[in-house]
């Protein structure tokens, strides 16, 4: 896949403990993004944050919270992002979904079957 120029970034902010059918929600989102042929997806674990509930979630040692914030970032052309956002209606019941315009400067991967140098 070739991706260069104007695109959209989809950011999904959820809790680490959010589940979909006994599976981590972030895993379900990444697998669905791959199945739909999106350019790529990355999951980032936060160390502290809060959302609509205003409850602080933190990784500090003395904290009781284990539901740390998780961000899933996907960049692709607007048509593919729009189609995938429709998929998220079923999955994301709590959290934040953001779409914003970006400019892709470089998107390069290894050729299938080619070893790393």
PDB file of C-alpha atoms in Angstrom:
ATOM      1  CA  UNK A   1       0.000   0.000   0.000  1.00  0.00           C
ATOM      2  CA  UNK A   2       1.211   3.480  -0.829  1.00  0.00           C
ATOM      3  CA  UNK A   3       0.272   6.375   1.433  1.00  0.00           C
ATOM      4  CA  UNK A   4       1.552   9.889   0.834  1.00  0.00           C
ATOM      5  CA  UNK A   5       0.072  13.365   1.171  1.00  0.00           C
ATOM      6  CA  UNK A   6      -3.239  14.308   2.789  1.00  0.00           C
ATOM      7  CA  UNK A   7      -4.674  11.679   5.135  1.00  0.00           C
ATOM      8  CA  UNK A   8      -6.573  11.361   8.399  1.00  0.00           C
ATOM      9  CA  UNK A   9      -5.459  10.265  11.847  1.00  0.00           C
ATOM     10  CA  UNK A  10      -7.954   8.304  13.909  1.00  0.00           C
ATOM     11  CA  UNK A  11      -7.220   8.341  17.639  1.00  0.00           C
ATOM     12  CA  UNK A  12      -9.226   6.117  19.962  1.00  0.00           C
ATOM     13  CA  UNK A  13      -8.789   6.696  23.706  1.00  0.00           C
ATOM     14  CA  UNK A  14     -10.091   3.894  25.930  1.00  0.00           C
ATOM     15  CA  UNK A  15      -9.204   2.117  29.161  1.00  0.00           C
ATOM     16  CA  UNK A  16      -6.731  -0.737  29.261  1.00  0.00           C
ATOM     17  CA  UNK A  17      -9.264  -3.005  30.952  1.00  0.00           C
ATOM     18  CA  UNK A  18     -12.042  -2.374  28.385  1.00  0.00           C
ATOM     19  CA  UNK A  19     -13.191  -5.657  26.870  1.00  0.00           C
ATOM     20  CA  UNK A  20     -15.055  -6.875  23.797  1.00  0.00           C
ATOM     21  CA  UNK A  21     -16.286 -10.463  24.042  1.00  0.00           C
ATOM     22  CA  UNK A  22     -13.695 -11.438  26.705  1.00  0.00           C
ATOM     23  CA  UNK A  23     -10.820  -9.934  24.702  1.00  0.00           C
ATOM     24  CA  UNK A  24      -9.016  -6.610  25.239  1.00  0.00           C
ATOM     25  CA  UNK A  25     -10.847  -3.932  23.251  1.00  0.00           C
ATOM     26  CA  UNK A  26      -7.609  -2.506  21.854  1.00  0.00           C
ATOM     27  CA  UNK A  27      -6.766  -5.948  20.418  1.00  0.00           C
ATOM     28  CA  UNK A  28     -10.172  -6.204  18.736  1.00  0.00           C
ATOM     29  CA  UNK A  29      -9.760  -2.725  17.225  1.00  0.00           C
ATOM     30  CA  UNK A  30      -6.277  -3.507  15.841  1.00  0.00           C
ATOM     31  CA  UNK A  31      -7.411  -6.832  14.358  1.00  0.00           C
ATOM     32  CA  UNK A  32     -10.453  -5.251  12.714  1.00  0.00           C
ATOM     33  CA  UNK A  33      -8.299  -2.450  11.296  1.00  0.00           C
ATOM     34  CA  UNK A  34      -5.995  -5.043   9.750  1.00  0.00           C
ATOM     35  CA  UNK A  35      -8.928  -7.052   8.379  1.00  0.00           C
ATOM     36  CA  UNK A  36     -10.282  -3.889   6.714  1.00  0.00           C
ATOM     37  CA  UNK A  37      -6.913  -3.263   5.043  1.00  0.00           C
ATOM     38  CA  UNK A  38      -6.004  -0.073   6.869  1.00  0.00           C
ATOM     39  CA  UNK A  39      -2.418   1.165   6.531  1.00  0.00           C
ATOM     40  CA  UNK A  40      -1.470   0.370  10.132  1.00  0.00           C
ATOM     41  CA  UNK A  41      -2.416   0.708  13.788  1.00  0.00           C
ATOM     42  CA  UNK A  42      -0.402   1.296  16.955  1.00  0.00           C
ATOM     43  CA  UNK A  43      -1.429   0.973  20.595  1.00  0.00           C
ATOM     44  CA  UNK A  44       0.138   3.196  23.255  1.00  0.00           C
ATOM     45  CA  UNK A  45      -0.291   2.682  26.983  1.00  0.00           C
ATOM     46  CA  UNK A  46      -0.553   5.827  29.081  1.00  0.00           C
ATOM     47  CA  UNK A  47       0.905   6.261  32.536  1.00  0.00           C
ATOM     48  CA  UNK A  48      -1.791   8.593  33.830  1.00  0.00           C
ATOM     49  CA  UNK A  49      -5.007  10.230  32.695  1.00  0.00           C
ATOM     50  CA  UNK A  50      -8.709  10.820  33.201  1.00  0.00           C
ATOM     51  CA  UNK A  51     -11.763  10.935  30.998  1.00  0.00           C
ATOM     52  CA  UNK A  52     -15.457  11.772  31.144  1.00  0.00           C
ATOM     53  CA  UNK A  53     -15.799  10.223  34.613  1.00  0.00           C
ATOM     54  CA  UNK A  54     -13.052  12.567  35.931  1.00  0.00           C
ATOM     55  CA  UNK A  55     -11.520   9.621  37.812  1.00  0.00           C
ATOM     56  CA  UNK A  56      -7.701   9.642  37.709  1.00  0.00           C
ATOM     57  CA  UNK A  57      -6.070   6.465  36.397  1.00  0.00           C
ATOM     58  CA  UNK A  58      -2.357   6.179  37.130  1.00  0.00           C
ATOM     59  CA  UNK A  59       0.493   3.680  37.146  1.00  0.00           C
ATOM     60  CA  UNK A  60       1.971   5.038  40.381  1.00  0.00           C
ATOM     61  CA  UNK A  61       2.855   2.327  42.872  1.00  0.00           C
ATOM     62  CA  UNK A  62       0.371   3.280  45.602  1.00  0.00           C
ATOM     63  CA  UNK A  63      -2.566   3.716  43.239  1.00  0.00           C
ATOM     64  CA  UNK A  64      -5.418   1.211  43.197  1.00  0.00           C
ATOM     65  CA  UNK A  65      -6.197   1.898  39.548  1.00  0.00           C
ATOM     66  CA  UNK A  66      -5.188  -0.706  37.004  1.00  0.00           C
ATOM     67  CA  UNK A  67      -7.318   0.708  34.196  1.00  0.00           C
ATOM     68  CA  UNK A  68      -4.633   2.821  32.537  1.00  0.00           C
ATOM     69  CA  UNK A  69      -5.401   4.936  29.477  1.00  0.00           C
ATOM     70  CA  UNK A  70      -4.737   3.385  26.068  1.00  0.00           C
ATOM     71  CA  UNK A  71      -4.507   5.234  22.743  1.00  0.00           C
ATOM     72  CA  UNK A  72      -4.931   3.449  19.407  1.00  0.00           C
ATOM     73  CA  UNK A  73      -3.664   5.502  16.458  1.00  0.00           C
ATOM     74  CA  UNK A  74      -4.512   4.707  12.848  1.00  0.00           C
ATOM     75  CA  UNK A  75      -3.559   6.811   9.807  1.00  0.00           C
ATOM     76  CA  UNK A  76      -5.058   6.253   6.361  1.00  0.00           C
ATOM     77  CA  UNK A  77      -6.984   7.994   3.577  1.00  0.00           C
ATOM     78  CA  UNK A  78     -10.264   9.658   4.612  1.00  0.00           C
ATOM     79  CA  UNK A  79     -12.493   7.072   2.891  1.00  0.00           C
ATOM     80  CA  UNK A  80     -10.973   4.154   4.802  1.00  0.00           C
ATOM     81  CA  UNK A  81     -10.999   6.033   8.112  1.00  0.00           C
ATOM     82  CA  UNK A  82     -14.693   6.927   7.666  1.00  0.00           C
ATOM     83  CA  UNK A  83     -15.566   3.300   6.948  1.00  0.00           C
ATOM     84  CA  UNK A  84     -13.664   2.163  10.025  1.00  0.00           C
ATOM     85  CA  UNK A  85     -15.268   4.762  12.308  1.00  0.00           C
ATOM     86  CA  UNK A  86     -18.615   3.116  11.504  1.00  0.00           C
ATOM     87  CA  UNK A  87     -17.153  -0.166  12.858  1.00  0.00           C
ATOM     88  CA  UNK A  88     -16.268   1.568  16.119  1.00  0.00           C
ATOM     89  CA  UNK A  89     -19.906   2.335  16.973  1.00  0.00           C
ATOM     90  CA  UNK A  90     -20.341  -1.288  18.011  1.00  0.00           C
ATOM     91  CA  UNK A  91     -17.027  -1.497  19.873  1.00  0.00           C
ATOM     92  CA  UNK A  92     -16.379   1.740  21.755  1.00  0.00           C
ATOM     93  CA  UNK A  93     -19.084   2.289  24.374  1.00  0.00           C
ATOM     94  CA  UNK A  94     -16.885   4.436  26.659  1.00  0.00           C
ATOM     95  CA  UNK A  95     -13.982   6.570  25.546  1.00  0.00           C
ATOM     96  CA  UNK A  96     -13.103   9.202  22.982  1.00  0.00           C
ATOM     97  CA  UNK A  97     -12.791   8.889  19.198  1.00  0.00           C
ATOM     98  CA  UNK A  98     -11.038  11.711  17.325  1.00  0.00           C
ATOM     99  CA  UNK A  99     -10.414  12.167  13.598  1.00  0.00           C
ATOM    100  CA  UNK A 100      -8.098  14.910  12.428  1.00  0.00           C
ATOM    101  CA  UNK A 101      -6.346  15.784   9.150  1.00  0.00           C
ATOM    102  CA  UNK A 102      -2.654  14.951   8.775  1.00  0.00           C
ATOM    103  CA  UNK A 103      -0.021  15.069   6.061  1.00  0.00           C
ATOM    104  CA  UNK A 104       1.846  11.808   5.454  1.00  0.00           C
ATOM    105  CA  UNK A 105       5.446  12.505   4.600  1.00  0.00           C
ATOM    106  CA  UNK A 106       6.810   8.957   4.556  1.00  0.00           C
ATOM    107  CA  UNK A 107       5.187   5.528   4.885  1.00  0.00           C
ATOM    108  CA  UNK A 108       7.573   2.674   4.162  1.00  0.00           C
ATOM    109  CA  UNK A 109       7.542  -0.987   5.124  1.00  0.00           C
ATOM    110  CA  UNK A 110       9.578  -4.066   4.303  1.00  0.00           C
ATOM    111  CA  UNK A 111       8.813  -6.033   1.198  1.00  0.00           C
ATOM    112  CA  UNK A 112       6.977  -9.291   2.032  1.00  0.00           C
ATOM    113  CA  UNK A 113       9.463 -12.153   2.406  1.00  0.00           C
ATOM    114  CA  UNK A 114      12.458  -9.825   2.553  1.00  0.00           C
ATOM    115  CA  UNK A 115      14.701 -10.156   5.603  1.00  0.00           C
ATOM    116  CA  UNK A 116      15.842  -7.192   7.677  1.00  0.00           C
ATOM    117  CA  UNK A 117      19.408  -6.009   6.960  1.00  0.00           C
TER     118      UNK A 117
END
